[in-house]
XYZ file of C-alpha atoms in Angstrom:
238
model
C 22.055 -27.720 0.535
C 19.744 -25.667 2.730
C 20.326 -21.961 3.400
C 19.551 -20.787 6.946
C 18.944 -17.048 7.292
C 17.992 -16.846 10.989
C 20.003 -14.798 13.536
C 23.014 -16.305 15.349
C 21.984 -18.690 18.115
C 18.747 -19.772 16.431
C 20.652 -20.439 13.191
C 23.183 -22.710 14.924
C 20.456 -24.686 16.678
C 18.566 -25.114 13.418
C 21.719 -26.228 11.593
C 22.269 -28.962 14.181
C 18.669 -30.142 13.805
C 18.915 -30.235 10.002
C 22.211 -32.121 10.068
C 20.745 -34.656 12.497
C 17.989 -35.182 9.913
C 20.601 -35.866 7.237
C 20.617 -32.494 5.459
C 23.550 -30.274 4.546
C 23.051 -26.703 5.755
C 24.796 -23.359 5.367
C 24.265 -20.349 7.633
C 24.185 -16.773 6.451
C 22.332 -14.813 9.122
C 20.704 -11.848 7.399
C 20.170 -9.928 10.618
C 21.417 -9.551 14.161
C 19.310 -8.894 17.228
C 20.329 -6.321 19.821
C 18.737 -6.686 23.245
C 18.459 -4.065 26.021
C 20.580 -4.553 29.121
C 18.279 -3.055 31.768
C 15.104 -4.535 33.210
C 11.987 -2.374 32.956
C 8.358 -2.180 34.016
C 5.471 -1.085 31.815
C 3.272 1.429 33.600
C 0.828 1.660 30.709
C -2.600 0.004 30.877
C -4.148 -2.256 28.260
C -3.740 -5.600 26.526
C -0.195 -6.642 25.627
C 0.361 -8.158 22.185
C 3.515 -10.213 21.511
C 3.728 -11.690 18.021
C 7.327 -12.947 17.734
C 9.585 -15.315 19.650
C 12.314 -12.648 19.810
C 9.894 -10.272 21.515
C 8.862 -12.985 23.982
C 12.484 -13.753 24.800
C 13.249 -10.070 25.424
C 10.057 -9.545 27.417
C 10.776 -12.474 29.748
C 14.390 -11.414 30.265
C 13.847 -7.704 30.801
C 10.372 -7.186 32.253
C 10.360 -7.327 36.048
C 6.744 -6.534 36.877
C 3.552 -8.447 37.609
C 2.831 -11.816 35.988
C -0.900 -11.234 35.517
C -0.719 -8.837 32.558
C -3.398 -9.568 29.923
C -1.454 -11.054 27.022
C -2.092 -12.012 23.402
C 0.593 -14.277 21.978
C 1.331 -15.923 18.639
C 2.619 -19.501 18.532
C 2.911 -22.534 20.785
C 6.590 -21.944 21.575
C 5.993 -18.381 22.763
C 2.959 -19.474 24.758
C 4.937 -22.218 26.470
C 7.834 -19.912 27.335
C 5.469 -17.410 28.958
C 3.540 -20.008 30.963
C 6.773 -21.678 32.070
C 7.871 -18.475 33.825
C 4.489 -17.879 35.426
C 2.413 -15.634 33.160
C -1.153 -16.595 33.991
C -3.435 -14.222 32.079
C -2.903 -15.181 28.438
C -6.149 -14.220 26.732
C -5.359 -15.969 23.463
C -2.720 -18.288 22.023
C -3.071 -17.601 18.306
C -1.611 -19.380 15.298
C -0.985 -16.026 13.556
C -1.762 -12.302 13.727
C -4.917 -12.753 11.649
C -6.414 -14.950 14.368
C -5.600 -12.272 16.950
C -7.376 -9.651 14.854
C -10.477 -11.844 14.542
C -10.539 -12.352 18.317
C -10.096 -8.646 19.068
C -12.824 -7.706 16.610
C -15.281 -10.354 17.815
C -14.874 -9.534 21.527
C -14.249 -5.793 21.162
C -17.022 -4.633 23.538
C -16.192 -7.144 26.264
C -12.448 -6.509 26.099
C -12.865 -2.740 26.013
C -15.044 -2.843 29.121
C -12.535 -4.937 31.053
C -9.159 -3.661 29.786
C -9.862 -0.485 27.791
C -9.175 -0.178 24.085
C -5.383 0.196 24.277
C -3.169 -2.485 22.707
C 0.485 -2.396 23.768
C 2.356 -3.974 20.887
C 5.745 -5.325 22.047
C 7.924 -5.584 18.970
C 11.321 -5.080 17.430
C 12.598 -2.054 15.554
C 11.124 -3.559 12.368
C 7.373 -3.777 12.919
C 4.298 -5.153 11.202
C 2.755 -1.852 10.059
C -0.302 -3.537 8.582
C -1.091 -5.149 11.933
C -1.053 -1.728 13.595
C -3.328 -0.303 10.895
C -5.739 -3.235 11.252
C -5.910 -2.772 15.038
C -6.775 0.891 14.619
C -9.401 0.044 12.018
C -11.140 -2.263 14.508
C -11.256 0.564 17.047
C -8.221 0.017 19.254
C -5.476 2.489 19.952
C -2.083 0.884 19.424
C 0.917 1.786 21.550
C 4.082 0.423 19.973
C 6.919 -0.508 22.354
C 10.212 -1.365 20.655
C 11.938 -3.820 23.002
C 14.744 -5.072 20.739
C 16.529 -3.893 17.608
C 17.078 -5.728 14.341
C 20.186 -4.824 12.325
C 20.300 -6.177 8.759
C 23.529 -7.064 6.989
C 24.507 -5.255 3.799
C 25.349 -8.281 1.676
C 25.433 -12.048 1.551
C 28.812 -13.408 2.584
C 31.227 -14.556 -0.135
C 30.638 -18.245 0.514
C 26.870 -17.831 0.100
C 27.304 -15.971 -3.203
C 29.603 -18.727 -4.465
C 27.105 -21.417 -3.415
C 24.337 -19.592 -5.262
C 26.422 -19.226 -8.428
C 27.367 -22.918 -8.438
C 23.765 -24.011 -7.745
C 24.788 -25.726 -4.510
C 21.988 -24.102 -2.463
C 18.683 -25.706 -3.404
C 16.427 -24.760 -0.452
C 16.036 -21.565 1.580
C 14.175 -21.426 4.900
C 12.521 -18.121 5.855
C 11.095 -17.436 9.313
C 10.124 -13.772 9.215
C 8.592 -11.296 6.797
C 11.428 -8.849 7.415
C 14.141 -11.413 6.636
C 12.236 -12.440 3.505
C 12.069 -8.836 2.301
C 15.779 -8.398 2.978
C 16.630 -11.672 1.226
C 14.867 -10.410 -1.921
C 16.694 -7.085 -1.644
C 20.148 -8.704 -1.352
C 19.426 -11.058 -4.270
C 18.577 -8.066 -6.473
C 21.574 -6.053 -5.268
C 23.987 -8.882 -6.101
C 22.270 -9.621 -9.430
C 21.519 -13.180 -8.365
C 17.873 -13.246 -9.419
C 18.304 -15.783 -12.238
C 20.170 -18.136 -9.914
C 17.756 -17.771 -7.019
C 14.282 -17.637 -8.562
C 14.168 -21.433 -8.901
C 15.164 -22.095 -5.295
C 12.729 -24.073 -3.173
C 11.566 -21.446 -0.676
C 10.025 -22.844 2.505
C 8.381 -20.308 4.807
C 6.902 -20.433 8.274
C 3.770 -18.504 7.289
C 1.475 -17.822 4.345
C 2.228 -14.085 4.480
C 5.917 -14.746 3.841
C 5.091 -17.170 1.038
C 2.854 -14.564 -0.594
C 5.641 -11.975 -0.428
C 8.114 -14.348 -2.096
C 5.677 -15.179 -4.911
C 5.101 -11.461 -5.504
C 8.871 -11.097 -5.871
C 8.930 -13.699 -8.630
C 10.000 -16.852 -6.789
C 8.516 -19.852 -8.538
C 8.706 -22.686 -6.008
C 7.336 -21.433 -2.688
C 5.595 -23.418 0.028
C 4.471 -22.459 3.531
C 4.201 -24.530 6.681
C 0.719 -25.608 7.700
C 1.214 -23.945 11.098
C 3.593 -21.085 12.029
C 6.051 -23.243 13.964
C 9.470 -24.740 13.324
C 8.059 -28.236 13.809
C 5.524 -27.650 11.031
C 8.205 -26.155 8.770
C 10.461 -29.185 9.301
C 7.517 -31.467 8.548
C 7.098 -29.591 5.257
C 10.807 -30.036 4.524
C 10.482 -33.765 5.217
C 7.817 -34.089 2.518
C 10.007 -32.562 -0.210
């Protein structure tokens, strides 16, 4: 059985995909996403950085301004969503945040001359602090804009705990660093470490895989690319 930890709608879609592929899946969403209700414009100037699909979804739904903002985006899915609704000035479609940092460092002088040195980081309430630090180290100022909120649950549900204790869950899919950190926290809180450390942990990025190994998980693999398609390809090889 595969444990899905993604938020609501994404979890249900993923469960359907996994079942179509012949897998048994169980959902226990570790977090919920709260979106703003009002549209807004950004009057600030600089390059806009969007590193998650949730941020892209919120940005498209709630931003009502010009479509020629200079954008940096992570992932094919996010890139496609932005181009589909008319955003035309995407400076880089990156595979991960490290590729964005390399680009910003390499072209610092040219980008600063054209757009200034301000990066507007559109993110959720749980942010990648290291990314912000790395941007500042390169020489950019980083203006964080929280455009959605992530609320984490306090415990696994009873069914999930029972499935862990009876060794029914064999694989766990992790899509975000924050969910991975919270998964480790809940496992410790419920004293499930011995049951969970041998799980097959499949992650969408190397950073998440590294975190899980540091927390003592023994069987961790990451997708070749940070996309659901690549993660499912990894699952298919197990």
